[in-house]
Short mmCIF file of N, CA and C in Angstrom, two decimals:
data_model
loop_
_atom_site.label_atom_id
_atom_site.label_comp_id
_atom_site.label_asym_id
_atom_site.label_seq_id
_atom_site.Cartn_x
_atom_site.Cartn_y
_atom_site.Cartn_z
N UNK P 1 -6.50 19.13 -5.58
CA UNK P 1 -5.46 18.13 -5.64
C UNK P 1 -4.93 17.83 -4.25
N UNK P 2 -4.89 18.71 -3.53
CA UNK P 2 -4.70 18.62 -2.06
C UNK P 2 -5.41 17.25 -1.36
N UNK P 3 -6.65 18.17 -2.11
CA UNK P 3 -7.30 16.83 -0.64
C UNK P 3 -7.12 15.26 -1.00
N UNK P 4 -7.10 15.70 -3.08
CA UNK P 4 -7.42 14.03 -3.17
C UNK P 4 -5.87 13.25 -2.53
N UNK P 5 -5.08 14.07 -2.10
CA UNK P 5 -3.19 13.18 -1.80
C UNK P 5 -4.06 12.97 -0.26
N UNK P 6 -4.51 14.09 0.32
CA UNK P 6 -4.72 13.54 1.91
C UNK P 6 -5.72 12.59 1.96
N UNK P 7 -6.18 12.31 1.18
CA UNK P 7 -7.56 11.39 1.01
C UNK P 7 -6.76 10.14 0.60
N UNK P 8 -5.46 9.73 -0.41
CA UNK P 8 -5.53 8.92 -0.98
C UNK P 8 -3.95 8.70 0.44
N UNK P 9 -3.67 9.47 0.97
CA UNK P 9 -3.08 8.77 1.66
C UNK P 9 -3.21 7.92 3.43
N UNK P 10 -4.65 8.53 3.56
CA UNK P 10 -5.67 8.18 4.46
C UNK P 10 -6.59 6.79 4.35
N UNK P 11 -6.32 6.38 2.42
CA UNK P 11 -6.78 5.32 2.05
C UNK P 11 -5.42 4.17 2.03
N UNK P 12 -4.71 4.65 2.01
CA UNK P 12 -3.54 3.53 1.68
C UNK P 12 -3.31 3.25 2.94
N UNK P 13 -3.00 3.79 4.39
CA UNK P 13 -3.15 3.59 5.51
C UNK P 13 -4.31 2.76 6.14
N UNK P 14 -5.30 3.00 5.76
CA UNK P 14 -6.54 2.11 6.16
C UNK P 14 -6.47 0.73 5.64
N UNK P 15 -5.61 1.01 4.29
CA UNK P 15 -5.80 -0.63 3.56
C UNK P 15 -4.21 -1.38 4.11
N UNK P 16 -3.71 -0.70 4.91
CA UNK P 16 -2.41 -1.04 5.32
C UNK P 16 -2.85 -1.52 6.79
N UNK P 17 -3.75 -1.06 7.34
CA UNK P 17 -4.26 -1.64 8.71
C UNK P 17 -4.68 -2.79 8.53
N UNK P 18 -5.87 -2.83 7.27
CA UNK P 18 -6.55 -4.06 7.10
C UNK P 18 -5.68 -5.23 6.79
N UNK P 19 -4.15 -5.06 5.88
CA UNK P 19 -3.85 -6.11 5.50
C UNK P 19 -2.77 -6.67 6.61
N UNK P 20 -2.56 -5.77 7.76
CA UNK P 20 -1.96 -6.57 8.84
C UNK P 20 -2.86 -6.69 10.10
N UNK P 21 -4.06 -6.54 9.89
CA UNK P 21 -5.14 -7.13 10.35
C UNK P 21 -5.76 -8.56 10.40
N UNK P 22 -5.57 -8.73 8.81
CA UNK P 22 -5.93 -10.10 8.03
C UNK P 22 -5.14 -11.33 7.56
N UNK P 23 -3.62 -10.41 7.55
CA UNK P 23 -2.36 -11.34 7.41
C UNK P 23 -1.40 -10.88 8.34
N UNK P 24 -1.78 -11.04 9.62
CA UNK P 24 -0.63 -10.79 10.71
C UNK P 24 0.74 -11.94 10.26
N UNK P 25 1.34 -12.66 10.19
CA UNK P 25 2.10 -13.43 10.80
C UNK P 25 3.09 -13.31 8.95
N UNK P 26 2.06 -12.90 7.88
CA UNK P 26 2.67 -13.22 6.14
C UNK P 26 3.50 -11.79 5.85
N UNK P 27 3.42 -10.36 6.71
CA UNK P 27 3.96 -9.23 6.04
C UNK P 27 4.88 -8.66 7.10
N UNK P 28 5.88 -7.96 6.62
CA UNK P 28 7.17 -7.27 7.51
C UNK P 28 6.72 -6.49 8.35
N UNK P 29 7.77 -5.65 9.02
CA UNK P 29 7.62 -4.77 10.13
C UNK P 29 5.69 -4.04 9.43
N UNK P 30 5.52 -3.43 10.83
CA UNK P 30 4.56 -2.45 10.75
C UNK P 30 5.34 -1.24 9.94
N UNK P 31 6.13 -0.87 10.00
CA UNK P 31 6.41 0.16 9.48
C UNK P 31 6.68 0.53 7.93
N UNK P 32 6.70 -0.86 7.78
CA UNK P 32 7.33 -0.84 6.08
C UNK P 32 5.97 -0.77 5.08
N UNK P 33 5.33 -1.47 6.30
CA UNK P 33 3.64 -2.04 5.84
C UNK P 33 2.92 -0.73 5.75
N UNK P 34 3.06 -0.22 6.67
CA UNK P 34 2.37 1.80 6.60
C UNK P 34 3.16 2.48 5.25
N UNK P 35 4.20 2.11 5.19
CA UNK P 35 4.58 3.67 4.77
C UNK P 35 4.50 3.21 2.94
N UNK P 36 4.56 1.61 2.79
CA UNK P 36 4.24 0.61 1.80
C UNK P 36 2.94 1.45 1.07
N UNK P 37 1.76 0.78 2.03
CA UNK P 37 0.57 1.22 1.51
C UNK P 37 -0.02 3.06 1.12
N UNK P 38 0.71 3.90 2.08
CA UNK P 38 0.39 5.53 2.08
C UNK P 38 1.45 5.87 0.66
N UNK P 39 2.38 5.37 0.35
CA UNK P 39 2.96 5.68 -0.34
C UNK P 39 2.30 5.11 -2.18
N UNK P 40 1.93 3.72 -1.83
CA UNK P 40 1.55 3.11 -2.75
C UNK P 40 -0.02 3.89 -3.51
N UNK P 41 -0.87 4.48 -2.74
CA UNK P 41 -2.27 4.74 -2.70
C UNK P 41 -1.62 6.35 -3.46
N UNK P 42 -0.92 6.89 -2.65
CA UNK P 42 -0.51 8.62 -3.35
C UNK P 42 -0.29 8.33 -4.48
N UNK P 43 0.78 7.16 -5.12
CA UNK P 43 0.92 7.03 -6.27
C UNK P 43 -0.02 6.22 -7.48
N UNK P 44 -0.54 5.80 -7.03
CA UNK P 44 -1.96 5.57 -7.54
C UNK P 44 -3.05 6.49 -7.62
N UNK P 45 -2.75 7.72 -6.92
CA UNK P 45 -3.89 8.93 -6.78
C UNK P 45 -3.38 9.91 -7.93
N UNK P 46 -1.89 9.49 -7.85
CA UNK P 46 -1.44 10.66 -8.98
C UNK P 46 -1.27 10.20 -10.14
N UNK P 47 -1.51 8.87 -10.66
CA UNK P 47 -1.42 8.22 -11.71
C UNK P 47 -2.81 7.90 -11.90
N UNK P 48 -3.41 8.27 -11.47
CA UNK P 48 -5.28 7.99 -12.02
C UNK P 48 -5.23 9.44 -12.29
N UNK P 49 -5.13 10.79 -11.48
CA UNK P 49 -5.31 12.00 -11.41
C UNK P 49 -4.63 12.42 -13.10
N UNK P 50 -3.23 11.72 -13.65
CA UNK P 50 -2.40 12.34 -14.41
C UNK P 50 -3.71 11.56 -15.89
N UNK P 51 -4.02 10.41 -15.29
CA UNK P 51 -4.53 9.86 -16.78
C UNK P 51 -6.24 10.52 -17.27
N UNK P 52 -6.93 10.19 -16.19
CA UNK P 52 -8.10 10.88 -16.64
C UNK P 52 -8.53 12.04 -16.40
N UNK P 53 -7.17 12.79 -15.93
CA UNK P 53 -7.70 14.30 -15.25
C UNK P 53 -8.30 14.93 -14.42
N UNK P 54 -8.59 16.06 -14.10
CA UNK P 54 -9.26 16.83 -12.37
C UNK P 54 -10.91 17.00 -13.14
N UNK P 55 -11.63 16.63 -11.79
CA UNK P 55 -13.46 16.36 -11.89
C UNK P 55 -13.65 14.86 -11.76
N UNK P 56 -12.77 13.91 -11.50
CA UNK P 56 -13.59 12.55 -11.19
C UNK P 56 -13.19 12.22 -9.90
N UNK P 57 -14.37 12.49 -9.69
CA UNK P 57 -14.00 12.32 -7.55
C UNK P 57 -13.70 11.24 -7.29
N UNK P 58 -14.66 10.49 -8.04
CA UNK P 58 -14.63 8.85 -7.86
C UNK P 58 -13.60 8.62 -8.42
N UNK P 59 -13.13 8.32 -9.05
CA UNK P 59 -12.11 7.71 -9.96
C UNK P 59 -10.55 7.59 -8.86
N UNK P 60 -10.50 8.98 -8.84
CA UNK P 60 -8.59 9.09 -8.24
C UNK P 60 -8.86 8.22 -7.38
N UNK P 61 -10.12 8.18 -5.88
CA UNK P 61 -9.80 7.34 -5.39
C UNK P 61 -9.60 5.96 -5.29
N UNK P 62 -9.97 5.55 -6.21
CA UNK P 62 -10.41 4.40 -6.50
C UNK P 62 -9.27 3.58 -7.26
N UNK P 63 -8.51 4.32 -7.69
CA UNK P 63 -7.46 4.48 -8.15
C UNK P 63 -6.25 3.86 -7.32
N UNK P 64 -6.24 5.33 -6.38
CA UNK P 64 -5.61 4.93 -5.23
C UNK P 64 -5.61 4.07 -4.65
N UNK P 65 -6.80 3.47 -4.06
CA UNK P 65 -6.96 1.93 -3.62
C UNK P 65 -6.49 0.50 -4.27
N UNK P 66 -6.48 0.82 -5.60
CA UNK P 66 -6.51 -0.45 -6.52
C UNK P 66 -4.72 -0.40 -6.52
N UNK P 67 -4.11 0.61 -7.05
CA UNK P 67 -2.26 0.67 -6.64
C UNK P 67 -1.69 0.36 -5.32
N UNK P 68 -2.74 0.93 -4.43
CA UNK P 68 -2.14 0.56 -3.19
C UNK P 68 -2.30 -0.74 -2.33
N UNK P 69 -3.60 -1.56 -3.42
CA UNK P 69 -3.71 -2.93 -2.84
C UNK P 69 -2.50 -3.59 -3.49
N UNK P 70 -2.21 -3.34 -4.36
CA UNK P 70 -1.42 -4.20 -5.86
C UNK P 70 0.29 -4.31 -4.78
N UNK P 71 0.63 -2.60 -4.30
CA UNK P 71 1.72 -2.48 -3.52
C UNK P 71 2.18 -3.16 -2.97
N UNK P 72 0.50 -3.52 -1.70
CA UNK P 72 0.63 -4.06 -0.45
C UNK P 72 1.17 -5.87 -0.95
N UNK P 73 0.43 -6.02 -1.66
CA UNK P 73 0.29 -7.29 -1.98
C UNK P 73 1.72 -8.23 -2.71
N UNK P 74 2.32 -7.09 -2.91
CA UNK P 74 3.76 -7.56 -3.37
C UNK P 74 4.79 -7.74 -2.00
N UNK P 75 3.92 -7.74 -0.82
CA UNK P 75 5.03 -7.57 0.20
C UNK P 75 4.63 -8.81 0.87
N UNK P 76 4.22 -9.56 0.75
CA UNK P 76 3.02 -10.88 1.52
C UNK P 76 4.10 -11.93 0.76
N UNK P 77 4.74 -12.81 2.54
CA UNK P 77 5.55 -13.93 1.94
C UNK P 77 4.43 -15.15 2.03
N UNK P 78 4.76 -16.41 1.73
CA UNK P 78 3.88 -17.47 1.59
C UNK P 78 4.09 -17.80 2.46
N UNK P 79 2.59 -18.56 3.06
CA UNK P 79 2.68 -19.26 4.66
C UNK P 79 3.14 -20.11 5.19
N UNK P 80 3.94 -19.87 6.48
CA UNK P 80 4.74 -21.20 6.61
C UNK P 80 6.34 -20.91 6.74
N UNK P 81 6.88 -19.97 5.16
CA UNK P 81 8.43 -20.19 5.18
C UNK P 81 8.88 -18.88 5.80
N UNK P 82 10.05 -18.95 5.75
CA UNK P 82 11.17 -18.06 6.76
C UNK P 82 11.58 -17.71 5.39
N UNK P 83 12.12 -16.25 6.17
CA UNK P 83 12.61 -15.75 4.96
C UNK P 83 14.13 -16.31 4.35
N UNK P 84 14.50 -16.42 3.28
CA UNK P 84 15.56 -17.06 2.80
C UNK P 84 16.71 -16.09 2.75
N UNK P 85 17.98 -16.34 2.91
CA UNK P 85 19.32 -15.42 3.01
C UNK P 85 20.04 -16.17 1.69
N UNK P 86 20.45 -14.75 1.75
CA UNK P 86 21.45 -15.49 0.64
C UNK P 86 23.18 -16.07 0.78
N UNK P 87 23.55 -16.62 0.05
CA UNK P 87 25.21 -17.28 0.32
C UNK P 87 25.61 -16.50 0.45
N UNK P 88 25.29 -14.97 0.43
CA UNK P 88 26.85 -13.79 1.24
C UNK P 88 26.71 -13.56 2.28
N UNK P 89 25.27 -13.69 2.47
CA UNK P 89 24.70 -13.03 3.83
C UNK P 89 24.72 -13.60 5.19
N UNK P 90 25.47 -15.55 4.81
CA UNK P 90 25.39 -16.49 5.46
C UNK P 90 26.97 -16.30 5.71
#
């Protein structure tokens, strides 16, 4: 179980490089974007791990990847706009 968290959080980081690789200018700080995706991929490692159980190598990770794209992908504004404030914040 060890390795698959260091594995799945080695994957959420990689897919956190790629997506401010590919969408520089659409996602927040670097930092939110790292800790977004490592966080998103663990919990996807432990929610594949809790459903089909220990012996599918393949699976957790894969797992991990698919939660931690889903994560990332909720953080991507549309191209073009600024972020919007709200009437208190103004």
């Amino acid at each position: 179980m060890l390795w698959e968290s260091i594995s799945s959080v080695v994957l959420g980081l990689a897919l956190s490089w790629v997506a401010l690789r590919t969408l520089p200018g659409r996602l927040p700080s670097l930092r939110v974007v790292y800790v977004t995706g490592a966080l998103g991929a663990l919990f996807g490692a432990y929610l594949t791990h809790s459903t089909v159980g220990s012996g599918h190598s393949l699976a957790t990770p894969a797992g991990a990847v698919l939660v931690g794209a889903v994560t990332l992908s909720l953080l991507i504004r549309p191209h073009g706009s600024r972020p919007v404030r709200s009437a208190a914040a103004q």
